[in-house]
Amino acid sequence: MKPIIVLGSGLAGYSVIRELRKLNTSVPITLITRDSGDYYSKPMLSNAFAQGKDAASLIITPASAMAKQLDITLLAHTEIRTISRLDKKLDTSSGELEYDKLIMALGADPVRITLQGNAADAVLSVNDLTDYTRFRDALAGVKSVAIMGGGLIGCEFANDLATAGFEVTVIDPARYPLANLMSEEAGQQLLKPLTELGVTWRFGCAVKSVDSLATGYALTLTDGSNMQSDLVLSAVGLRPRLQLAREVGLAVNRGIVVDGKLRTSDESIYALGDCAEYEHGVMPYVLPIMQSARTLAKVLNGEDATVNFPAMPVVVKTPSHPIALLPVARDAIGDWQVLSSGAGIKMGFFDNQARMTGFVVTGEFAGERNEMVKKLAASWHD
Amino acid sequence: MKVWQCVVCGFIYDEKAGLPAEGIKPGTAWADIPDNWACPDCGVSKADFDMIEI
């Protein structure tokens, strides 16, 4: 029997295998990864430094134990050369393999902005354990860190590094932090707690060039100002890994296009996680992965299942001012309304029929995300 | 008394310590935590993730 082959050992790849094993203990599964295959929690990368954690201590279960636990064949440090869709074969750096079903759980790459200057390549991004090791090493002996991007990952790193005692500067073209995800009023809530922790905010501009100094780097910003920093970290977003899908002719848009059964334009190939574009769009967060992994496991087990995405709040790990939110589509019609405020704010985004389509809870209200999910559901039934 | 870890974010739940800040008394077994409980670190609900015993 030809195996189900999963490409990628991140949360998406391992979650679908874990879910499938709950339903089916006999189907052969092969996992191919260009990484080590060690299971770790990616959300922890942006708040591990202040806790003194190195890459090894972030590993929850080593690759060999995962392979045993899930009864899979694991091919680590293996690159996919190409997929022959007609005869359902993979050409990899570990040899040729035939598949029955192929699962793309390839993840996403950090977006890199083209920079001028002789040290543009010295800008780091942290997207996996290897990156984290490099980043942690680079922080040794450093006092200041410039973070490009004041979104989710940028703000989490800012909080973490400022807690660890670094002078952090966050540079973002928007007017306030997390501007792609929530209201300006909510963004303002985060400013003061992080400022008190030692974060400097530079809104309305971006980094233009990075040049080496005797120690650290000289940065020129798009507003013409200059600053210096010992280290530059880029956290300006993620881009689904599409190259392989594109090369073999699968339908791609912003992500690898999948239907409600997580199937790509090839009926034997499926995709989920940060590389996928669901019917609702690209959703590079934890909860959509868990949701789609469960559905895909059922589909692979021969059951009739369609993915259903409920309201899935995103938790922003900024302990100085915790935030949970349900993002609103960029082109959504409606308004943000303040529901409560105090040491934090509670806001809902309402469409023109008074239905809630998004929310944000910060500070003292951050624990109310489940109540907000209920409130949102109720607003659709009234 | 057991110690559990969220497979998504690495959050540790120690039954002996409970989570008093979340209204979960010390000594509460994982099985007795309500199904609508969510992981305080990653927000994944109890029904949504597996805790592994460590």
Short mmCIF file of C-alpha atoms in Angstrom, two decimals:
data_model
loop_
_atom_site.label_atom_id
_atom_site.label_comp_id
_atom_site.label_asym_id
_atom_site.label_seq_id
_atom_site.Cartn_x
_atom_site.Cartn_y
_atom_site.Cartn_z
CA MET A 1 0.00 0.00 0.00
CA LYS A 2 1.36 3.38 -0.97
CA PRO A 3 1.64 5.81 1.91
CA ILE A 4 0.06 9.13 2.63
CA ILE A 5 3.01 11.50 2.39
CA VAL A 6 3.07 14.69 4.42
CA LEU A 7 5.45 17.48 3.42
CA GLY A 8 6.42 19.64 6.38
CA SER A 9 6.92 18.99 10.10
CA GLY A 10 5.43 22.16 11.54
CA LEU A 11 2.21 22.39 13.50
CA ALA A 12 0.13 21.74 10.35
CA GLY A 13 1.99 18.59 9.28
CA TYR A 14 2.17 17.05 12.73
CA SER A 15 -1.41 18.00 13.64
CA VAL A 16 -2.91 16.29 10.61
CA ILE A 17 -0.88 13.14 11.34
CA ARG A 18 -1.86 13.20 15.01
CA GLU A 19 -5.54 13.59 14.10
CA LEU A 20 -5.37 10.88 11.44
CA ARG A 21 -3.77 8.42 13.86
CA LYS A 22 -6.73 8.90 16.22
CA LEU A 23 -8.97 7.61 13.41
CA ASN A 24 -6.70 5.14 11.69
CA THR A 25 -3.73 3.30 13.16
CA SER A 26 -2.87 1.21 10.11
CA VAL A 27 -2.55 3.50 7.08
CA PRO A 28 1.15 4.01 6.24
CA ILE A 29 2.31 7.61 6.68
CA THR A 30 5.62 9.15 5.60
CA LEU A 31 6.64 12.60 6.78
CA ILE A 32 9.22 14.48 4.74
CA THR A 33 10.81 17.61 6.16
CA ARG A 34 13.79 19.73 5.30
CA ASP A 35 14.15 20.42 9.04
CA SER A 36 15.14 17.97 11.76
CA GLY A 37 11.55 16.89 12.40
CA ASP A 38 11.78 17.81 16.09
CA TYR A 39 8.38 18.94 17.30
CA TYR A 40 8.37 22.40 18.80
CA SER A 41 5.91 25.17 19.36
CA LYS A 42 6.37 27.92 16.81
CA PRO A 43 4.24 30.45 18.73
CA MET A 44 6.85 30.30 21.48
CA LEU A 45 9.67 31.62 19.28
CA SER A 46 8.56 35.20 19.86
CA ASN A 47 8.39 34.99 23.63
CA ALA A 48 11.11 32.52 24.56
CA PHE A 49 14.11 34.79 24.97
CA ALA A 50 13.03 36.56 28.16
CA GLN A 51 12.38 33.12 29.67
CA GLY A 52 16.00 32.23 28.98
CA LYS A 53 15.07 29.42 26.61
CA ASP A 54 17.45 28.17 23.95
CA ALA A 55 16.39 26.27 20.84
CA ALA A 56 16.93 22.86 22.43
CA SER A 57 14.65 23.65 25.36
CA LEU A 58 11.87 24.67 22.96
CA ILE A 59 11.72 21.16 21.53
CA ILE A 60 8.65 19.48 23.00
CA THR A 61 9.27 16.04 21.45
CA PRO A 62 12.37 15.02 19.44
CA ALA A 63 11.92 13.69 15.90
CA SER A 64 12.70 10.06 16.75
CA ALA A 65 10.11 10.03 19.55
CA MET A 66 7.53 11.65 17.25
CA ALA A 67 8.13 8.99 14.59
CA LYS A 68 7.67 6.23 17.15
CA GLN A 69 4.65 7.80 18.86
CA LEU A 70 2.82 8.38 15.56
CA ASP A 71 4.10 5.23 13.84
CA ILE A 72 5.39 7.07 10.78
CA THR A 73 8.42 6.93 8.51
CA LEU A 74 10.25 10.22 8.97
CA LEU A 75 12.66 11.54 6.36
CA ALA A 76 14.42 14.53 7.93
CA HIS A 77 16.74 17.03 6.21
CA THR A 78 15.15 16.04 2.90
CA GLU A 79 14.40 18.43 0.05
CA ILE A 80 11.64 17.83 -2.49
CA ARG A 81 12.99 18.15 -6.03
CA THR A 82 9.77 17.66 -7.91
CA ILE A 83 6.40 15.95 -7.94
CA SER A 84 5.33 13.79 -10.84
CA ARG A 85 1.57 14.14 -10.49
CA LEU A 86 0.64 11.66 -13.23
CA ASP A 87 2.37 8.68 -11.64
CA LYS A 88 2.05 10.11 -8.09
CA LYS A 89 5.77 10.09 -7.42
CA LEU A 90 8.10 12.42 -5.51
CA ASP A 91 11.71 13.00 -6.37
CA THR A 92 13.55 13.93 -3.18
CA SER A 93 17.12 14.28 -1.95
CA SER A 94 16.47 10.97 -0.11
CA GLY A 95 15.31 9.16 -3.24
CA GLU A 96 12.09 8.51 -5.15
CA LEU A 97 8.85 7.85 -3.32
CA GLU A 98 5.36 6.95 -4.46
CA TYR A 99 2.32 8.36 -2.70
CA ASP A 100 -1.34 7.57 -2.45
CA LYS A 101 -2.25 11.02 -1.13
CA LEU A 102 0.09 13.97 -0.73
CA ILE A 103 -0.32 16.63 1.95
CA MET A 104 1.38 19.99 1.56
CA ALA A 105 2.02 21.51 4.98
CA LEU A 106 4.89 23.65 3.75
CA GLY A 107 4.37 26.76 5.86
CA ALA A 108 5.36 30.29 4.97
CA ASP A 109 8.53 32.32 4.54
CA PRO A 110 9.12 35.64 6.24
CA VAL A 111 8.56 38.55 3.89
CA ARG A 112 11.84 40.35 3.23
CA ILE A 113 11.77 43.98 2.21
CA THR A 114 14.45 45.05 -0.25
CA LEU A 115 16.83 47.32 1.63
CA GLN A 116 19.71 49.50 0.57
CA GLY A 117 23.06 49.55 2.34
CA ASN A 118 26.00 47.21 2.81
CA ALA A 119 24.43 45.30 5.71
CA ALA A 120 20.98 44.58 4.27
CA ASP A 121 21.78 40.86 4.52
CA ALA A 122 22.56 41.17 8.23
CA VAL A 123 18.89 41.77 9.00
CA LEU A 124 17.54 38.68 10.78
CA SER A 125 14.12 37.08 10.74
CA VAL A 126 12.92 34.34 13.06
CA ASN A 127 10.65 31.76 11.49
CA ASP A 128 11.94 28.43 12.80
CA LEU A 129 14.20 26.88 15.43
CA THR A 130 17.35 27.33 13.33
CA ASP A 131 16.59 31.03 12.90
CA TYR A 132 15.95 31.29 16.62
CA THR A 133 19.37 29.81 17.40
CA ARG A 134 21.05 32.33 15.09
CA PHE A 135 19.03 35.17 16.60
CA ARG A 136 19.79 34.14 20.18
CA ASP A 137 23.52 33.92 19.38
CA ALA A 138 23.41 37.34 17.71
CA LEU A 139 21.85 38.90 20.83
CA ALA A 140 24.90 38.04 22.94
CA GLY A 141 26.63 41.28 23.91
CA VAL A 142 24.00 43.41 22.21
CA LYS A 143 22.19 46.34 23.85
CA SER A 144 19.75 47.63 21.24
CA VAL A 145 17.46 45.94 18.73
CA ALA A 146 15.54 47.60 15.90
CA ILE A 147 12.42 45.70 14.88
CA MET A 148 11.02 46.25 11.39
CA GLY A 149 7.27 45.76 11.68
CA GLY A 150 4.81 46.50 14.49
CA GLY A 151 2.41 43.66 13.74
CA LEU A 152 1.76 40.54 15.75
CA ILE A 153 5.25 39.05 15.65
CA GLY A 154 7.00 42.44 15.87
CA CYS A 155 5.04 43.44 18.99
CA GLU A 156 5.58 40.04 20.63
CA PHE A 157 9.32 40.27 20.08
CA ALA A 158 9.32 43.90 21.26
CA ASN A 159 7.66 42.89 24.52
CA ASP A 160 9.93 39.89 24.99
CA LEU A 161 13.20 41.68 24.22
CA ALA A 162 12.32 44.78 26.24
CA THR A 163 11.50 42.52 29.19
CA ALA A 164 14.93 40.95 28.78
CA GLY A 165 16.48 44.44 29.08
CA PHE A 166 17.17 45.42 25.46
CA GLU A 167 16.53 48.91 24.11
CA VAL A 168 13.95 48.14 21.46
CA THR A 169 12.78 50.38 18.62
CA VAL A 170 9.78 49.31 16.55
CA ILE A 171 9.50 50.83 13.07
CA ASP A 172 6.23 50.53 11.14
CA PRO A 173 4.61 52.51 8.30
CA ALA A 174 1.19 52.41 9.99
CA ARG A 175 -0.03 54.90 12.62
CA TYR A 176 -0.28 52.38 15.46
CA PRO A 177 0.71 48.80 16.38
CA LEU A 178 -1.18 45.78 14.98
CA ALA A 179 -2.82 48.11 12.47
CA ASN A 180 -3.69 45.30 10.05
CA LEU A 181 -5.61 43.45 12.72
CA MET A 182 -7.43 45.88 14.95
CA SER A 183 -8.71 49.39 15.66
CA GLU A 184 -6.56 52.41 16.36
CA GLU A 185 -8.08 52.80 19.85
CA ALA A 186 -6.97 49.26 20.68
CA GLY A 187 -3.54 49.89 19.18
CA GLN A 188 -3.10 52.96 21.39
CA GLN A 189 -3.59 50.76 24.48
CA LEU A 190 -0.40 48.88 23.71
CA LEU A 191 1.76 51.98 23.29
CA LYS A 192 2.18 53.04 26.91
CA PRO A 193 2.79 49.64 28.56
CA LEU A 194 5.50 48.84 26.03
CA THR A 195 6.97 52.35 26.19
CA GLU A 196 7.28 51.95 29.96
CA LEU A 197 9.12 48.72 29.33
CA GLY A 198 11.65 50.59 27.18
CA VAL A 199 10.22 50.31 23.66
CA THR A 200 10.55 53.31 21.32
CA TRP A 201 7.92 53.52 18.56
CA ARG A 202 8.60 54.96 15.10
CA PHE A 203 5.34 55.02 13.17
CA GLY A 204 4.67 56.34 9.70
CA CYS A 205 8.00 55.20 8.29
CA ALA A 206 9.98 52.17 7.28
CA VAL A 207 13.64 51.20 7.15
CA LYS A 208 15.30 52.24 3.89
CA SER A 209 18.92 51.20 4.35
CA VAL A 210 21.14 49.32 6.78
CA ASP A 211 24.91 49.87 6.89
CA SER A 212 27.60 48.37 9.10
CA LEU A 213 29.30 50.46 11.75
CA ALA A 214 32.33 49.49 13.83
CA THR A 215 29.77 48.07 16.23
CA GLY A 216 26.16 47.67 15.19
CA TYR A 217 24.35 49.24 12.28
CA ALA A 218 23.30 52.64 10.95
CA LEU A 219 19.71 52.72 9.73
CA THR A 220 18.17 55.29 7.42
CA LEU A 221 14.40 55.53 7.60
CA THR A 222 12.03 56.57 4.81
CA ASP A 223 11.25 59.85 6.61
CA GLY A 224 14.92 60.79 6.17
CA SER A 225 15.89 60.26 9.82
CA ASN A 226 18.77 58.09 11.00
CA MET A 227 19.21 55.78 13.93
CA GLN A 228 21.68 53.22 15.22
CA SER A 229 21.06 49.75 16.48
CA ASP A 230 23.19 46.76 17.44
CA LEU A 231 20.85 44.31 15.73
CA VAL A 232 18.03 44.54 13.18
CA LEU A 233 15.13 42.09 13.21
CA SER A 234 12.60 41.95 10.39
CA ALA A 235 9.02 40.93 11.25
CA VAL A 236 6.97 42.36 8.40
CA GLY A 237 4.78 39.39 7.61
CA LEU A 238 4.64 35.92 6.11
CA ARG A 239 4.35 34.73 2.54
CA PRO A 240 2.96 31.23 1.85
CA ARG A 241 5.51 28.86 0.29
CA LEU A 242 4.15 28.42 -3.21
CA GLN A 243 7.15 27.53 -5.32
CA LEU A 244 6.66 23.76 -5.36
CA ALA A 245 2.91 24.00 -6.00
CA ARG A 246 3.52 26.50 -8.77
CA GLU A 247 6.22 24.37 -10.40
CA VAL A 248 3.92 21.36 -10.62
CA GLY A 249 0.97 23.38 -11.90
CA LEU A 250 -1.37 23.40 -8.90
CA ALA A 251 -3.79 26.32 -8.63
CA VAL A 252 -2.23 29.03 -6.50
CA ASN A 253 -3.36 32.49 -5.60
CA ARG A 254 -2.06 34.12 -2.41
CA GLY A 255 -1.71 30.56 -1.09
CA ILE A 256 -2.17 27.06 -2.47
CA VAL A 257 -5.87 27.09 -3.30
CA VAL A 258 -7.90 24.42 -1.46
CA ASP A 259 -11.60 23.62 -1.24
CA GLY A 260 -13.66 22.79 1.85
CA LYS A 261 -12.09 19.34 1.93
CA LEU A 262 -8.59 20.88 1.89
CA ARG A 263 -8.09 19.48 -1.62
CA THR A 264 -5.94 21.36 -4.13
CA SER A 265 -6.67 21.40 -7.87
CA ASP A 266 -5.18 17.86 -7.94
CA GLU A 267 -7.57 15.41 -6.25
CA SER A 268 -4.70 13.43 -4.70
CA ILE A 269 -2.96 16.48 -3.23
CA TYR A 270 -4.13 18.42 -0.20
CA ALA A 271 -2.80 21.50 1.58
CA LEU A 272 -3.31 23.12 4.98
CA GLY A 273 -1.72 25.60 7.33
CA ASP A 274 0.23 28.73 6.47
CA CYS A 275 0.83 27.65 2.84
CA ALA A 276 -2.87 27.18 2.09
CA GLU A 277 -5.51 29.56 0.86
CA TYR A 278 -8.84 28.40 2.22
CA GLU A 279 -12.21 29.51 0.90
CA HIS A 280 -11.92 32.23 3.60
CA GLY A 281 -8.44 33.25 2.47
CA VAL A 282 -5.00 32.78 4.00
CA MET A 283 -5.12 32.37 7.80
CA PRO A 284 -1.61 31.94 9.23
CA TYR A 285 -2.74 31.27 12.81
CA VAL A 286 -2.89 28.33 15.19
CA LEU A 287 -6.65 27.72 15.37
CA PRO A 288 -7.31 27.43 11.62
CA ILE A 289 -4.53 24.82 11.50
CA MET A 290 -6.15 22.73 14.23
CA GLN A 291 -9.54 23.05 12.58
CA SER A 292 -8.33 22.07 9.11
CA ALA A 293 -6.10 19.26 10.45
CA ARG A 294 -9.12 17.61 12.03
CA THR A 295 -11.20 17.86 8.88
CA LEU A 296 -8.38 16.68 6.63
CA ALA A 297 -7.78 13.65 8.87
CA LYS A 298 -11.43 12.65 8.37
CA VAL A 299 -11.22 13.20 4.60
CA LEU A 300 -8.04 11.09 4.40
CA ASN A 301 -9.81 8.40 6.40
CA GLY A 302 -12.52 8.26 3.75
CA GLU A 303 -15.15 10.17 5.70
CA ASP A 304 -17.32 12.90 4.26
CA ALA A 305 -16.17 16.06 6.00
CA THR A 306 -15.99 19.74 5.16
CA VAL A 307 -13.95 22.25 7.11
CA ASN A 308 -15.94 24.67 9.19
CA PHE A 309 -14.14 27.68 10.61
CA PRO A 310 -15.89 29.09 13.67
CA ALA A 311 -14.85 32.46 15.13
CA MET A 312 -11.16 31.82 15.84
CA PRO A 313 -9.60 34.46 18.11
CA VAL A 314 -5.91 35.24 17.79
CA VAL A 315 -3.98 35.72 21.03
CA VAL A 316 -1.20 38.32 20.94
CA LYS A 317 1.49 37.36 23.43
CA THR A 318 2.32 40.79 24.80
CA PRO A 319 2.30 40.10 28.56
CA SER A 320 2.72 43.84 29.35
CA HIS A 321 -0.71 44.36 27.85
CA PRO A 322 -2.32 41.11 26.72
CA ILE A 323 -4.53 41.20 23.63
CA ALA A 324 -6.94 38.78 21.98
CA LEU A 325 -8.68 39.64 18.76
CA LEU A 326 -10.75 38.35 15.94
CA PRO A 327 -9.32 40.03 12.85
CA VAL A 328 -11.58 41.83 10.42
CA ALA A 329 -11.04 41.49 6.68
CA ARG A 330 -9.28 44.52 5.24
CA ASP A 331 -12.22 45.38 2.98
CA ALA A 332 -14.91 44.62 5.59
CA ILE A 333 -17.73 47.14 5.78
CA GLY A 334 -18.65 48.35 9.23
CA ASP A 335 -17.34 50.22 12.26
CA TRP A 336 -15.38 49.59 15.41
CA GLN A 337 -17.38 50.40 18.54
CA VAL A 338 -16.07 50.71 22.09
CA LEU A 339 -17.98 48.33 24.38
CA SER A 340 -15.97 48.97 27.58
CA SER A 341 -12.79 50.71 28.55
CA GLY A 342 -10.60 50.98 31.61
CA ALA A 343 -7.16 49.43 32.01
CA GLY A 344 -7.56 48.21 28.46
CA ILE A 345 -10.37 48.28 25.95
CA LYS A 346 -13.11 46.03 24.61
CA MET A 347 -14.30 46.73 21.09
CA GLY A 348 -16.46 45.04 18.50
CA PHE A 349 -16.57 45.51 14.75
CA PHE A 350 -20.18 45.67 13.55
CA ASP A 351 -21.54 45.48 10.02
CA ASN A 352 -24.45 47.63 8.81
CA GLN A 353 -26.95 45.14 10.25
CA ALA A 354 -25.44 45.35 13.76
CA ARG A 355 -23.85 41.94 13.45
CA MET A 356 -20.42 41.57 15.04
CA THR A 357 -17.78 40.37 12.58
CA GLY A 358 -14.66 40.99 14.64
CA PHE A 359 -13.48 42.13 18.03
CA VAL A 360 -10.52 43.05 20.15
CA VAL A 361 -10.10 42.76 23.91
CA THR A 362 -6.99 44.19 25.59
CA GLY A 363 -5.54 44.57 29.09
CA GLU A 364 -8.08 43.82 31.83
CA PHE A 365 -10.56 42.60 29.18
CA ALA A 366 -8.14 40.23 27.42
CA GLY A 367 -9.54 37.24 29.32
CA GLU A 368 -13.00 37.84 27.84
CA ARG A 369 -12.29 36.40 24.40
CA ASN A 370 -14.61 33.43 24.84
CA GLU A 371 -17.43 35.70 26.04
CA MET A 372 -16.83 37.83 22.95
CA VAL A 373 -17.08 34.79 20.69
CA LYS A 374 -20.46 34.04 22.29
CA LYS A 375 -21.56 37.66 21.94
CA LEU A 376 -20.55 37.58 18.29
CA ALA A 377 -22.56 34.41 17.67
CA ALA A 378 -25.57 35.93 19.45
CA SER A 379 -25.42 39.07 17.30
CA TRP A 380 -26.06 36.86 14.26
CA HIS A 381 -29.08 35.16 15.78
CA ASP A 382 -30.92 38.18 17.18
CA MET B 1 -1.22 14.49 40.42
CA LYS B 2 0.02 14.84 36.86
CA VAL B 3 1.66 17.53 34.75
CA TRP B 4 0.33 18.19 31.25
CA GLN B 5 1.69 20.19 28.35
CA CYS B 6 -0.22 21.89 25.53
CA VAL B 7 1.09 20.40 22.29
CA VAL B 8 0.47 23.63 20.47
CA CYS B 9 2.27 26.20 22.56
CA GLY B 10 4.12 24.28 25.24
CA PHE B 11 1.98 25.66 28.08
CA ILE B 12 2.35 23.53 31.22
CA TYR B 13 -0.61 22.61 33.41
CA ASP B 14 0.34 21.21 36.77
CA GLU B 15 -2.66 19.56 38.44
CA LYS B 16 -1.13 20.12 41.88
CA ALA B 17 -0.82 23.89 41.33
CA GLY B 18 -4.04 24.37 39.36
CA LEU B 19 -4.58 27.78 37.78
CA PRO B 20 -5.95 29.95 40.59
CA ALA B 21 -5.84 33.06 38.34
CA GLU B 22 -8.26 31.31 35.99
CA GLY B 23 -10.48 30.03 38.77
CA ILE B 24 -9.08 26.50 38.66
CA LYS B 25 -8.29 25.30 42.17
CA PRO B 26 -5.03 23.58 43.06
CA GLY B 27 -5.45 19.83 42.75
CA THR B 28 -7.87 19.94 39.82
CA ALA B 29 -7.37 16.95 37.53
CA TRP B 30 -7.08 17.72 33.78
CA ALA B 31 -10.20 15.60 33.23
CA ASP B 32 -12.18 17.87 35.56
CA ILE B 33 -11.34 21.10 33.75
CA PRO B 34 -14.42 22.33 31.89
CA ASP B 35 -14.58 21.78 28.13
CA ASN B 36 -14.94 25.51 27.46
CA TRP B 37 -11.58 26.23 29.07
CA ALA B 38 -8.94 27.63 26.73
CA CYS B 39 -5.18 27.45 26.97
CA PRO B 40 -4.12 30.76 28.57
CA ASP B 41 -1.08 31.01 26.30
CA CYS B 42 -2.30 30.08 22.84
CA GLY B 43 -6.07 30.36 23.22
CA VAL B 44 -6.75 26.89 21.83
CA SER B 45 -9.78 25.40 23.59
CA LYS B 46 -9.59 22.23 25.63
CA ALA B 47 -11.52 20.25 23.03
CA ASP B 48 -9.21 21.58 20.35
CA PHE B 49 -5.90 20.34 21.56
CA ASP B 50 -4.20 17.40 23.11
CA MET B 51 -2.42 17.68 26.37
CA ILE B 52 0.43 15.27 26.71
CA GLU B 53 1.44 13.90 30.04
CA ILE B 54 5.03 14.80 30.88
#
